[in-house]
Tab-separated table of C-alpha atoms in Angstrom:
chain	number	residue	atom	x	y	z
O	1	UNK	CA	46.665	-20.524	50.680
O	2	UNK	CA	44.159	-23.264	51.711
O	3	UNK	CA	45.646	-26.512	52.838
O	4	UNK	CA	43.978	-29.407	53.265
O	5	UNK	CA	45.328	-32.828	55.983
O	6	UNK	CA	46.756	-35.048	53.653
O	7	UNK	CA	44.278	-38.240	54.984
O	8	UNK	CA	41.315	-36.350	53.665
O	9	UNK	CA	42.532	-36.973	50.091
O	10	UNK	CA	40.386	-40.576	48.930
O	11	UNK	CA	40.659	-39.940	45.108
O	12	UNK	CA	42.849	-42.835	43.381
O	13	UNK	CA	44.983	-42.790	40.242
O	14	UNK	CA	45.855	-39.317	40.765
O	15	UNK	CA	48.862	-37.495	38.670
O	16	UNK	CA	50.374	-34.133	39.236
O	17	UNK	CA	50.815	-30.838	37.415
O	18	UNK	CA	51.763	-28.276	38.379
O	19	UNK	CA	51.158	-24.302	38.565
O	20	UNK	CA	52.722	-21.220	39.697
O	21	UNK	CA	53.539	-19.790	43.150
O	22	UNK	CA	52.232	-17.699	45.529
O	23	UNK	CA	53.965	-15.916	48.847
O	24	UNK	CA	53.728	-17.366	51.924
O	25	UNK	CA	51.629	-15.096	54.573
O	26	UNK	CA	52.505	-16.543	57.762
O	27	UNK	CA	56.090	-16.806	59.194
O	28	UNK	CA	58.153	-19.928	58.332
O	29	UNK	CA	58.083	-20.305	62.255
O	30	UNK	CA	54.172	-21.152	62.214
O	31	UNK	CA	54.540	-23.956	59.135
O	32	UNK	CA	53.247	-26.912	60.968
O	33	UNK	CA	56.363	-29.096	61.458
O	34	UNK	CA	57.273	-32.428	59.726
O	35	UNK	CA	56.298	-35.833	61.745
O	36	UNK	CA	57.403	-38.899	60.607
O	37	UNK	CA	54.122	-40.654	62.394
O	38	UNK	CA	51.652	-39.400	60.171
O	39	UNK	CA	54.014	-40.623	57.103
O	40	UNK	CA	53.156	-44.366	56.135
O	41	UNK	CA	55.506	-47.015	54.303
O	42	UNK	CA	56.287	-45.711	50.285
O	43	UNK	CA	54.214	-47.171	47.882
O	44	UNK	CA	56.036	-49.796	46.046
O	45	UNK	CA	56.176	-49.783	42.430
O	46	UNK	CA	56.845	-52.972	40.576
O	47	UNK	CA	59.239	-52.376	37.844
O	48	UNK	CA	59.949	-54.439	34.315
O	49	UNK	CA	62.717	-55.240	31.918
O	50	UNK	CA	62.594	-52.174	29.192
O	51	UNK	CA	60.540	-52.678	26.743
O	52	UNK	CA	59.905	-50.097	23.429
O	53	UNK	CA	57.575	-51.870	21.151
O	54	UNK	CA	58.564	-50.112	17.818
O	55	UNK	CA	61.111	-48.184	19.039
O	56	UNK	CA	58.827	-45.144	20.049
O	57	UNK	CA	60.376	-44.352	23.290
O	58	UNK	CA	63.663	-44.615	21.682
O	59	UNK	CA	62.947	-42.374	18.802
O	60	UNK	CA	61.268	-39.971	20.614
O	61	UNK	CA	64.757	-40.134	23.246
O	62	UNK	CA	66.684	-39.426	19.846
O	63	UNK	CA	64.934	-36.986	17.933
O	64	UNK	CA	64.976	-34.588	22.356
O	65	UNK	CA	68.771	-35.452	22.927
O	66	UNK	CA	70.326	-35.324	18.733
O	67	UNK	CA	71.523	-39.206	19.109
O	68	UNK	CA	71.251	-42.118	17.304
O	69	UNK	CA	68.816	-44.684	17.313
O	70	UNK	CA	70.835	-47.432	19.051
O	71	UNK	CA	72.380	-44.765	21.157
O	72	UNK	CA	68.960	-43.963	22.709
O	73	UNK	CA	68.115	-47.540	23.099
O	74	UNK	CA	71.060	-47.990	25.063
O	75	UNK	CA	70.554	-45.547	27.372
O	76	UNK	CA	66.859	-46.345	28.081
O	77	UNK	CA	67.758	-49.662	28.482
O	78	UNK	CA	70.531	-48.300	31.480
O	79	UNK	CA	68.323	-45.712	32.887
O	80	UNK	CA	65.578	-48.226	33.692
O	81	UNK	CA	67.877	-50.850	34.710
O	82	UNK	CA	68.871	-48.051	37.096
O	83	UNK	CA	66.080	-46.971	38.194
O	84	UNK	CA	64.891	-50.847	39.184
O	85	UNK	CA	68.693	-51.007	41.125
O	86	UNK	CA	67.847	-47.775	43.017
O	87	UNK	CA	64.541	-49.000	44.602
O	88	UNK	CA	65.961	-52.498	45.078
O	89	UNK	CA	68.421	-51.098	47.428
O	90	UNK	CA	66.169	-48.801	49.161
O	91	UNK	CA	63.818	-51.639	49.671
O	92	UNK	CA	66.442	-54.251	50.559
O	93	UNK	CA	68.351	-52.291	52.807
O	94	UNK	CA	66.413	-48.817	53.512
O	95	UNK	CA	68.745	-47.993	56.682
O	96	UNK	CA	71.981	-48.218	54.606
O	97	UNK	CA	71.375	-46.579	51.638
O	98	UNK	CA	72.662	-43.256	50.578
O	99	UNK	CA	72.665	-42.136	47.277
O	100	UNK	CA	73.779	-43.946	43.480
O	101	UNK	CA	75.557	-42.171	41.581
O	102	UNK	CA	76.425	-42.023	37.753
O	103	UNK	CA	79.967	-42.013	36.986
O	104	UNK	CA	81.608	-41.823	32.922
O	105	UNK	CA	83.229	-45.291	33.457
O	106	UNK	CA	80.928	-46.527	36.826
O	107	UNK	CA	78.393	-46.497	39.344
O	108	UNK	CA	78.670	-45.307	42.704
O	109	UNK	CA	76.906	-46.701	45.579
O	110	UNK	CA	76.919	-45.055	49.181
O	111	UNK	CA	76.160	-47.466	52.156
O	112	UNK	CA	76.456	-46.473	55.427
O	113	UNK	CA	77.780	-50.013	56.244
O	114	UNK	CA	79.723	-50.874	52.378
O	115	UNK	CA	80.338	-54.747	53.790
O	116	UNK	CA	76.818	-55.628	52.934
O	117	UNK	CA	76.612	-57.987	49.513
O	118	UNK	CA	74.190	-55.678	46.403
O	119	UNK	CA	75.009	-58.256	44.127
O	120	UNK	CA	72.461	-60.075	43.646
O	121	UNK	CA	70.337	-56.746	43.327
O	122	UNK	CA	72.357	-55.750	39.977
O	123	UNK	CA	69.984	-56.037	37.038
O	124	UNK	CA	71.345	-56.643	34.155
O	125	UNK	CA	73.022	-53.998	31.829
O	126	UNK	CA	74.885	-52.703	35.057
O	127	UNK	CA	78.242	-53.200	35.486
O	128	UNK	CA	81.784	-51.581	37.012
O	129	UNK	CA	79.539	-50.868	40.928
O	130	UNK	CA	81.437	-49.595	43.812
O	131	UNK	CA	80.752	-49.483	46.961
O	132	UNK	CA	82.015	-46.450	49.366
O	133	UNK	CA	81.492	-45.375	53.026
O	134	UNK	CA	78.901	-42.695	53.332
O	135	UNK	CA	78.093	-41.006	56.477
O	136	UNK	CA	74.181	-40.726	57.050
O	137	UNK	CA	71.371	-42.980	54.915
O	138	UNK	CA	69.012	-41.402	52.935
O	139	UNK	CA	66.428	-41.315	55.683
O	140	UNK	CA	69.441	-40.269	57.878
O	141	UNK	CA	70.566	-37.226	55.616
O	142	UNK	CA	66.615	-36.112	55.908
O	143	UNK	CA	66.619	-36.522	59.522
O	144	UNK	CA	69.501	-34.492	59.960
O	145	UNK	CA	68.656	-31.713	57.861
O	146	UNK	CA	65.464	-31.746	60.044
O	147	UNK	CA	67.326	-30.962	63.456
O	148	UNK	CA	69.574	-28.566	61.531
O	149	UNK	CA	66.660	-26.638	60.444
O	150	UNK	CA	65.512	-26.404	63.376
O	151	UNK	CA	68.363	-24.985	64.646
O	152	UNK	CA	68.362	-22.339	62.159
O	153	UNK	CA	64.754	-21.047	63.190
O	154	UNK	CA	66.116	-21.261	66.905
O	155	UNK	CA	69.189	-19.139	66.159
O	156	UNK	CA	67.366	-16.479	64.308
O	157	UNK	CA	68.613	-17.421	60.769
O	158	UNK	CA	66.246	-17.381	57.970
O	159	UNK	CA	68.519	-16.598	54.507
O	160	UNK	CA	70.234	-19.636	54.737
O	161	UNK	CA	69.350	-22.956	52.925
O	162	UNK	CA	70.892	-26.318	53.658
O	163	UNK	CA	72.240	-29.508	52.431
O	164	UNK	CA	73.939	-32.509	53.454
O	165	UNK	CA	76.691	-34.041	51.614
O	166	UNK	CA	75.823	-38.165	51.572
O	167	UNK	CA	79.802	-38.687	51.243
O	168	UNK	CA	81.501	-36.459	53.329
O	169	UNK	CA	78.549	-35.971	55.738
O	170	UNK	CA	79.558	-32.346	55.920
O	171	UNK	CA	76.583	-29.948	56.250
O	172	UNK	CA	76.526	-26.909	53.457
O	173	UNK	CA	74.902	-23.854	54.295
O	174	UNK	CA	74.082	-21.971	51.496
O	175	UNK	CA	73.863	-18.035	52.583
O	176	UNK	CA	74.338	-14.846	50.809
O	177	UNK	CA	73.315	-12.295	53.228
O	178	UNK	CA	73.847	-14.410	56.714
O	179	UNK	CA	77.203	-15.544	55.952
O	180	UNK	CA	78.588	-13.375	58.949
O	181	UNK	CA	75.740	-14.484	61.086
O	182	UNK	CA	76.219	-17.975	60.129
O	183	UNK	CA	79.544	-18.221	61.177
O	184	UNK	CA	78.605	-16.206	64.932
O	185	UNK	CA	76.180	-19.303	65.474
O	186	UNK	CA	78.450	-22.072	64.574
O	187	UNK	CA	81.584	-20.883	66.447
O	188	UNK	CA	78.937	-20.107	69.723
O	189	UNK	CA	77.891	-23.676	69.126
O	190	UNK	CA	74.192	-22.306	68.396
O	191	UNK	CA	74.632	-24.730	64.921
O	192	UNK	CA	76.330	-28.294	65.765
O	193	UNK	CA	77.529	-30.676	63.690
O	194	UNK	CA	79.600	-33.978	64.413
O	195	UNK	CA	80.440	-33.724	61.061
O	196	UNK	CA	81.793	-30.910	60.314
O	197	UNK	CA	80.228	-27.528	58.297
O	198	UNK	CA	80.577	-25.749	54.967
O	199	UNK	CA	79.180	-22.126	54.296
O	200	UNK	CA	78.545	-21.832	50.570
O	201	UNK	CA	78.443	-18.587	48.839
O	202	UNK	CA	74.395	-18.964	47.540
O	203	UNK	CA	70.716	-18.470	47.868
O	204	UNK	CA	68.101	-20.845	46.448
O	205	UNK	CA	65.462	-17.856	45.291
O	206	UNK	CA	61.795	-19.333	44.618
O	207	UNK	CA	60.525	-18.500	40.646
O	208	UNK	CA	57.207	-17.729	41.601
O	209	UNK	CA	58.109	-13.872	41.330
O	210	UNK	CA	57.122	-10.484	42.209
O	211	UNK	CA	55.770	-9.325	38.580
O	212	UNK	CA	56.687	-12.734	36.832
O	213	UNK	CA	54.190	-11.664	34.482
O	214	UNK	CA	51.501	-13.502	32.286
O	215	UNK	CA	51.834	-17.807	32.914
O	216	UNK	CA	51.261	-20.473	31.821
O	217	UNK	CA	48.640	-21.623	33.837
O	218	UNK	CA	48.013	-18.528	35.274
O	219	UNK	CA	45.239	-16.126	34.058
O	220	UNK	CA	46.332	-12.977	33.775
O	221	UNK	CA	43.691	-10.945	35.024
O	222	UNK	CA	44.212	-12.580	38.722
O	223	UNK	CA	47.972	-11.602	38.371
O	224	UNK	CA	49.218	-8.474	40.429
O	225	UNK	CA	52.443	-10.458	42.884
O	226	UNK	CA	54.201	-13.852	42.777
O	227	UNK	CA	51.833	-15.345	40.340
O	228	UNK	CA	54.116	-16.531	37.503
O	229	UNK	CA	54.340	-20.465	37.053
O	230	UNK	CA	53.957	-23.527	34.952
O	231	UNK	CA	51.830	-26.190	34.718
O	232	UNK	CA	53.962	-29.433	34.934
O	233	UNK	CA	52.533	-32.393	35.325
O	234	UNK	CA	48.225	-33.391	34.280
O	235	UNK	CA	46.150	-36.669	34.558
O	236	UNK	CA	43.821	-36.641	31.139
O	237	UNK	CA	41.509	-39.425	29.659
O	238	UNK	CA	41.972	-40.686	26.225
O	239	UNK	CA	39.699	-37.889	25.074
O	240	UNK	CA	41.291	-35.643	26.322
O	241	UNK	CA	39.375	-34.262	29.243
O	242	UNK	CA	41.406	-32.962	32.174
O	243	UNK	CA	41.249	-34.876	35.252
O	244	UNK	CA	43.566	-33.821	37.860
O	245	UNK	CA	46.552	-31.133	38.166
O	246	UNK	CA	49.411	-30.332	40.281
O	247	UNK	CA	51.958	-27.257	40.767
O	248	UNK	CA	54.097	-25.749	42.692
O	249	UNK	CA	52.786	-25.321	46.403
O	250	UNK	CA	54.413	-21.770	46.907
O	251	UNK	CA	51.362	-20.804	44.160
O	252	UNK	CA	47.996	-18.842	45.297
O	253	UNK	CA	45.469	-21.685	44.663
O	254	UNK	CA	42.953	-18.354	43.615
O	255	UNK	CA	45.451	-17.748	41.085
O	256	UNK	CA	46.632	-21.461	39.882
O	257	UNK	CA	44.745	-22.294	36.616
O	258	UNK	CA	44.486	-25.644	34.758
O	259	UNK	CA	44.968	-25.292	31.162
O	260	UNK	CA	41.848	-25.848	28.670
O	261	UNK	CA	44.127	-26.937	25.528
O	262	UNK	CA	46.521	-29.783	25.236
O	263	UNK	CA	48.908	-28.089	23.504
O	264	UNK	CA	48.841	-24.356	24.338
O	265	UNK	CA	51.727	-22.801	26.502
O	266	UNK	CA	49.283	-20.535	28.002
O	267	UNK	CA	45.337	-20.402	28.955
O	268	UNK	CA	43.673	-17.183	29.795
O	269	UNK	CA	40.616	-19.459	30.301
O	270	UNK	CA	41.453	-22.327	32.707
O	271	UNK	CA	39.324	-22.926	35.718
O	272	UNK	CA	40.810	-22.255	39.445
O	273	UNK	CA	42.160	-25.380	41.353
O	274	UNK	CA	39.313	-27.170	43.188
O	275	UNK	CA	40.272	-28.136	46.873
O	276	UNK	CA	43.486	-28.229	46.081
O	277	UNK	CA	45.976	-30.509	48.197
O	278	UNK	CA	48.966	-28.534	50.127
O	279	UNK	CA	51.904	-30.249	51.188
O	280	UNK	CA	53.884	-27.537	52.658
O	281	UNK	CA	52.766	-29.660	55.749
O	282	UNK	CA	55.725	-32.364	54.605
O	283	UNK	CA	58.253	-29.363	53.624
O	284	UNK	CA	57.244	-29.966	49.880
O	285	UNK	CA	56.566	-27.929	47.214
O	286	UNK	CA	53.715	-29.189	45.793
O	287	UNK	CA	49.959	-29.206	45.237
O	288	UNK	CA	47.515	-30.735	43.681
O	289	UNK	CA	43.835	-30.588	43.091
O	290	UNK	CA	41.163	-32.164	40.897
O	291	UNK	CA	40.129	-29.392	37.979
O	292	UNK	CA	37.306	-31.547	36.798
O	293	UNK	CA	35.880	-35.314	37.216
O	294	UNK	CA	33.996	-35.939	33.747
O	295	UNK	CA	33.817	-39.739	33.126
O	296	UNK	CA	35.998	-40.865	30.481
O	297	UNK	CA	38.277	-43.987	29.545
O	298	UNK	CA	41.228	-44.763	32.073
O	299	UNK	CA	43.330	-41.195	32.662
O	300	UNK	CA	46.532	-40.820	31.156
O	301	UNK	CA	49.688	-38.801	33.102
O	302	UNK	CA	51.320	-36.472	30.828
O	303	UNK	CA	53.082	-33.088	30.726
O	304	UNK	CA	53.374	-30.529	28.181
O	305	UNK	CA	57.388	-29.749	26.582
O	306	UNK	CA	56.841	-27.069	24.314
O	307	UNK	CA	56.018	-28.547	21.452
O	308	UNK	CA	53.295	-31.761	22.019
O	309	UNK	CA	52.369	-33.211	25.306
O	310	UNK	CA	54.237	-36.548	26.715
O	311	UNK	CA	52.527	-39.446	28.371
O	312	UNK	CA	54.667	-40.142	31.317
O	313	UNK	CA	55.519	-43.634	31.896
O	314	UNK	CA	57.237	-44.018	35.063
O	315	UNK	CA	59.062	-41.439	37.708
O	316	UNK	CA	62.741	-41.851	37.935
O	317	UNK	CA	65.134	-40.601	40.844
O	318	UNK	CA	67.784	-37.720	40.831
O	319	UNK	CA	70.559	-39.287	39.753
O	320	UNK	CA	73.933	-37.817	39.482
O	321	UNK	CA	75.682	-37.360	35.847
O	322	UNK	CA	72.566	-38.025	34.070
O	323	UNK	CA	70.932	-35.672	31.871
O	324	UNK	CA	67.285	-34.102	32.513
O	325	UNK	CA	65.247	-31.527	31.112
O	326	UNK	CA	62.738	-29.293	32.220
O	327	UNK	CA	59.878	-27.241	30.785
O	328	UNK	CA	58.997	-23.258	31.814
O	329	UNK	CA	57.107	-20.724	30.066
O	330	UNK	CA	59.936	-18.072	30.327
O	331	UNK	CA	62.994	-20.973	29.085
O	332	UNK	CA	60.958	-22.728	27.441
O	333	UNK	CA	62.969	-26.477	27.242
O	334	UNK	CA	66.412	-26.826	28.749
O	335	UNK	CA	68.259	-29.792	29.440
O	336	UNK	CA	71.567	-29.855	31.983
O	337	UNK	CA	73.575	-32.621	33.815
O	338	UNK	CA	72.756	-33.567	36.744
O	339	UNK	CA	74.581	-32.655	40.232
O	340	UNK	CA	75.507	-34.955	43.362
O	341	UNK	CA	72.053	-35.804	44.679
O	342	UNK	CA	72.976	-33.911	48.028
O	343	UNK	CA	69.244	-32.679	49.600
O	344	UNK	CA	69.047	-28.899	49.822
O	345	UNK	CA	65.994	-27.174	51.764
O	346	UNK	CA	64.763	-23.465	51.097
O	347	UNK	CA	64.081	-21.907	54.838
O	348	UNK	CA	62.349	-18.693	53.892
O	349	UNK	CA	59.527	-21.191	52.237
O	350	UNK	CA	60.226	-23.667	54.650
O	351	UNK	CA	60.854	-25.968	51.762
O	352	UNK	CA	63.198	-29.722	51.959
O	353	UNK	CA	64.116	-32.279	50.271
O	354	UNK	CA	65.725	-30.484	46.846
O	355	UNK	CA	67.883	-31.398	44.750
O	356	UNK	CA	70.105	-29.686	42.365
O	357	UNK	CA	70.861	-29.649	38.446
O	358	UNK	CA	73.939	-26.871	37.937
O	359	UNK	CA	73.500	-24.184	34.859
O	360	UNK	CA	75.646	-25.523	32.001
O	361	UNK	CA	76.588	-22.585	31.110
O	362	UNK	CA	73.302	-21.051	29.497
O	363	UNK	CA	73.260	-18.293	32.444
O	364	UNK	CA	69.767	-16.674	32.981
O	365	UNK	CA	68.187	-19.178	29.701
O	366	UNK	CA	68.453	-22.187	31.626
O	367	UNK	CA	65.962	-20.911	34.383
O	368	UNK	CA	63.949	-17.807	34.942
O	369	UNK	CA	61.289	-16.404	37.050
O	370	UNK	CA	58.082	-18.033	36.288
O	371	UNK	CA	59.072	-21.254	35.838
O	372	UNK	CA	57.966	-22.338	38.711
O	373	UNK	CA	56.145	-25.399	39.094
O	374	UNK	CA	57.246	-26.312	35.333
O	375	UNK	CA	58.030	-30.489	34.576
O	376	UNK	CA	61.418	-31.840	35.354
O	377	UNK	CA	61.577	-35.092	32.981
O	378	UNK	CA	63.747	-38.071	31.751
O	379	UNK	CA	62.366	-38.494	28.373
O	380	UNK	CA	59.223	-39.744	29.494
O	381	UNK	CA	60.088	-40.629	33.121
O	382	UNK	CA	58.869	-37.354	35.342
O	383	UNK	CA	61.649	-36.390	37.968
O	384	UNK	CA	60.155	-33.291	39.750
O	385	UNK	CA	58.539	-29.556	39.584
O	386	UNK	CA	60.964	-26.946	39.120
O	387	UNK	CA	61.284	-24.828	42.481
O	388	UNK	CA	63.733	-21.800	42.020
O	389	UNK	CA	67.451	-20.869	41.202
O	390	UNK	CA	70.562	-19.745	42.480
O	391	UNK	CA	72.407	-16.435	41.549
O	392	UNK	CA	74.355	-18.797	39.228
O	393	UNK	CA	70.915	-19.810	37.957
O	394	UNK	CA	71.116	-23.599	39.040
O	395	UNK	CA	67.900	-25.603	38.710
O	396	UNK	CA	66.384	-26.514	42.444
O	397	UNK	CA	63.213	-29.033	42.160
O	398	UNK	CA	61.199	-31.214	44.468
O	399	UNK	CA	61.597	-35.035	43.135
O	400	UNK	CA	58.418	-36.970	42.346
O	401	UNK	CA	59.925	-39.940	44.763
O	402	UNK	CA	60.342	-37.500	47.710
O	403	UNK	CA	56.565	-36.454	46.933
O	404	UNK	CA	55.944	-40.230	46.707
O	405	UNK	CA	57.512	-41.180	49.989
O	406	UNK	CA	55.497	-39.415	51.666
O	407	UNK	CA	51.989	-39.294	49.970
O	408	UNK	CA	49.911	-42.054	51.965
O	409	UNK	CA	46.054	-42.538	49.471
O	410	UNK	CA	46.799	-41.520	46.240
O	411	UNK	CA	48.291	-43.590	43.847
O	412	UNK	CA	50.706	-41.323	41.648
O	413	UNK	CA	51.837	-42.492	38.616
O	414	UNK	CA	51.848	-46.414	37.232
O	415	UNK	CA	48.016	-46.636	35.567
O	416	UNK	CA	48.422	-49.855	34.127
């Protein structure tokens, strides 16, 4: 896989897609290793009151989730008041904030230090917010899981992934075939934690396969191992003419293929990724390249659901409670609540920062092999690339405001 430093990127207005996945060919122990230096401040996005001029977001919400009209409205109207809430807080008070989460009846807010005033951050729409103690920050959490990892490489221990609980602060290992191994390290105090450890029956297993088959996005005759994927999210001009694509990082670029129809689930025909942009680097899995650069009106984000393509207007966060879909060639569209926003990493890919969307009950429908790389959306708010599943067949995905965080040139999303 070619990677590329992330400074060298000097396009602007990018968007992402994304593509299918191939297997790593170096040891996780050689991945280059996350530093915070090269990582500048997030790009702040300016958020507005909703607006749907003619209902169109709204109707499009109704006719995807089988509500009504005003039903859709008024859960736009709370999702973006969220959404504005979430990256007041993380602006206002980016050491103390943990996580938001959606409740039936109320809204949960973690602080590491709960006496500090929010309200005058509330937009309006949002009501019943609690505060509660949690142990590490946001930044914290990712910090943490840092030094954990590396104490997984030291001790030897490479089926294991990893998360940290924002509320109980408790570390979860999530092991299938280490479990007795995992347990040796933490009672020889090879694993530490002030916190306190869980070992969780599981393994996060990447969907870029071994014989995933023909993809979307893929063409076949490059297939032979680990090339099934998605394409998720594409940057297009009004006339339709692709201008940049993103996928999955754990994809061979010589295999990753940019579709040549709008609305085809699969292109024998695309053209191969052009420089593409790895950011394994920053534990993420995600790249992105520029297919073509024809001149054309101002580029429009969008991603393809199965049936038309949607314009994405904004990104979102992973937000407990709340109900996202995703896009893969294999499941096609599936929708499922989301989980607690804990941050899960993948060690065998050397992958952080996940988060997690549980099966609701579809077993293997909800998410297959060669789905990777496939949209994770809100309507049309994108939320991540799908990155693999569980043996319960739980969706894992990067988040577009973990890519965001720590992109540093390109601007991803708001073209307005």
């Amino acid at each position: 896989m070619n990677e590329h430093p992330l400074l060298s990127v000097t396009a602007t207005a990018v968007f992402l897609s994304t593509g299918a996945f191939a297997q790593q060919s170096e040891p996780v122990a050689e991945r280059p290793q996350f530093d915070e230096s090269r990582v500048a401040p997030a790009h702040t996005v300016q958020r507005s009151e909703f607006s749907d001029l003619g209902n169109e977001k709204a109707k499009h919400f109704a006719q995807e989730r089988g509500t009504s009209l005003g039903e859709a409205t008024s859960q736009l109207r709370r999702q973006a008041a969220l959404a504005m809430f979430i990256e007041r807080l993380k602006e206002r008070h980016p050491d103390k904030f943990s996580y938001v989460a959606v409740n039936a009846d109320s809204i949960e807010v973690g602080l590491t230090d709960p006496s500090i005033d929010i309200t005058a951050l509330l937009p309006p729409g949002l009501a019943n917010v609690q505060k509660v103690q949690a142990v590490y920050s946001e930044k914290g959490t990712y910090a943490r899981l840092e030094e954990l990892k590396q104490q997984l490489v030291s001790a030897g221990l490479k089926d294991v992934s990893v998360g940290v609980n924002p509320e109980t602060g408790k570390i979860e290992l999530l092991t299938k075939k280490a479990q007795a191994a995992v347990q040796e390290a933490i009672t020889s105090g090879a694993i530490k934690s002030e916190h306190g450890i869980e070992v969780v029956d599981d393994e996060i297993i990447v969907l870029g396969y071994i014989d995933a088959g023909k993809a979307y996005n893929v063409d076949p005759s490059y297939c032979s191992n680990y090339c099934g994927g998605t394409t998720g999210f594409s940057l297009i001009d009004y006339a339709g003419t692709r201008r940049y694509t993103s996928t999955a990082a754990h994809m061979d670029n010589n295999r990753a293929r940019y579709n040549t129809s709008l609305t085809s689930d699969y292109s024998s025909g695309g053209d191969t990724l052009q420089l593409p942009t790895d950011m394994f680097n920053y534990r993420l899995d995600v790249q992105y390249a520029q297919p073509t650069d024809t001149a054309g009106d101002t580029p429009v984000p969008y991603f393809w659901d199965g049936v038309t393509y949607v314009s994405v207007e904004n990104y979102t966060y992973p937000t407990e409670n709340v109900v996202f879909c995703k896009f893969g060639r294999v499941t096609k569209k599936t929708c499922g609540t989301h989980g607690p926003t804990t941050v899960y990493s993948n060690p065998e890919w050397n992958v952080s920062y996940l988060r997690r969307i549980p099966n609701p009950g579809t077993g293997s429908s909800f998410v297959q092999e060669g789905d990777s790389g496939g949209p994770v959306f809100y309507g049309h708010w994108a939320l991540g690339w799908i990155h693999g599943r569980n043996s319960n067949y739980d969706l894992y995905y990067t988040p577009v405001s973990d890519f965001k965080s720590v992109q540093q040139v390109v601007d991803l999303i708001i073209l307005k």
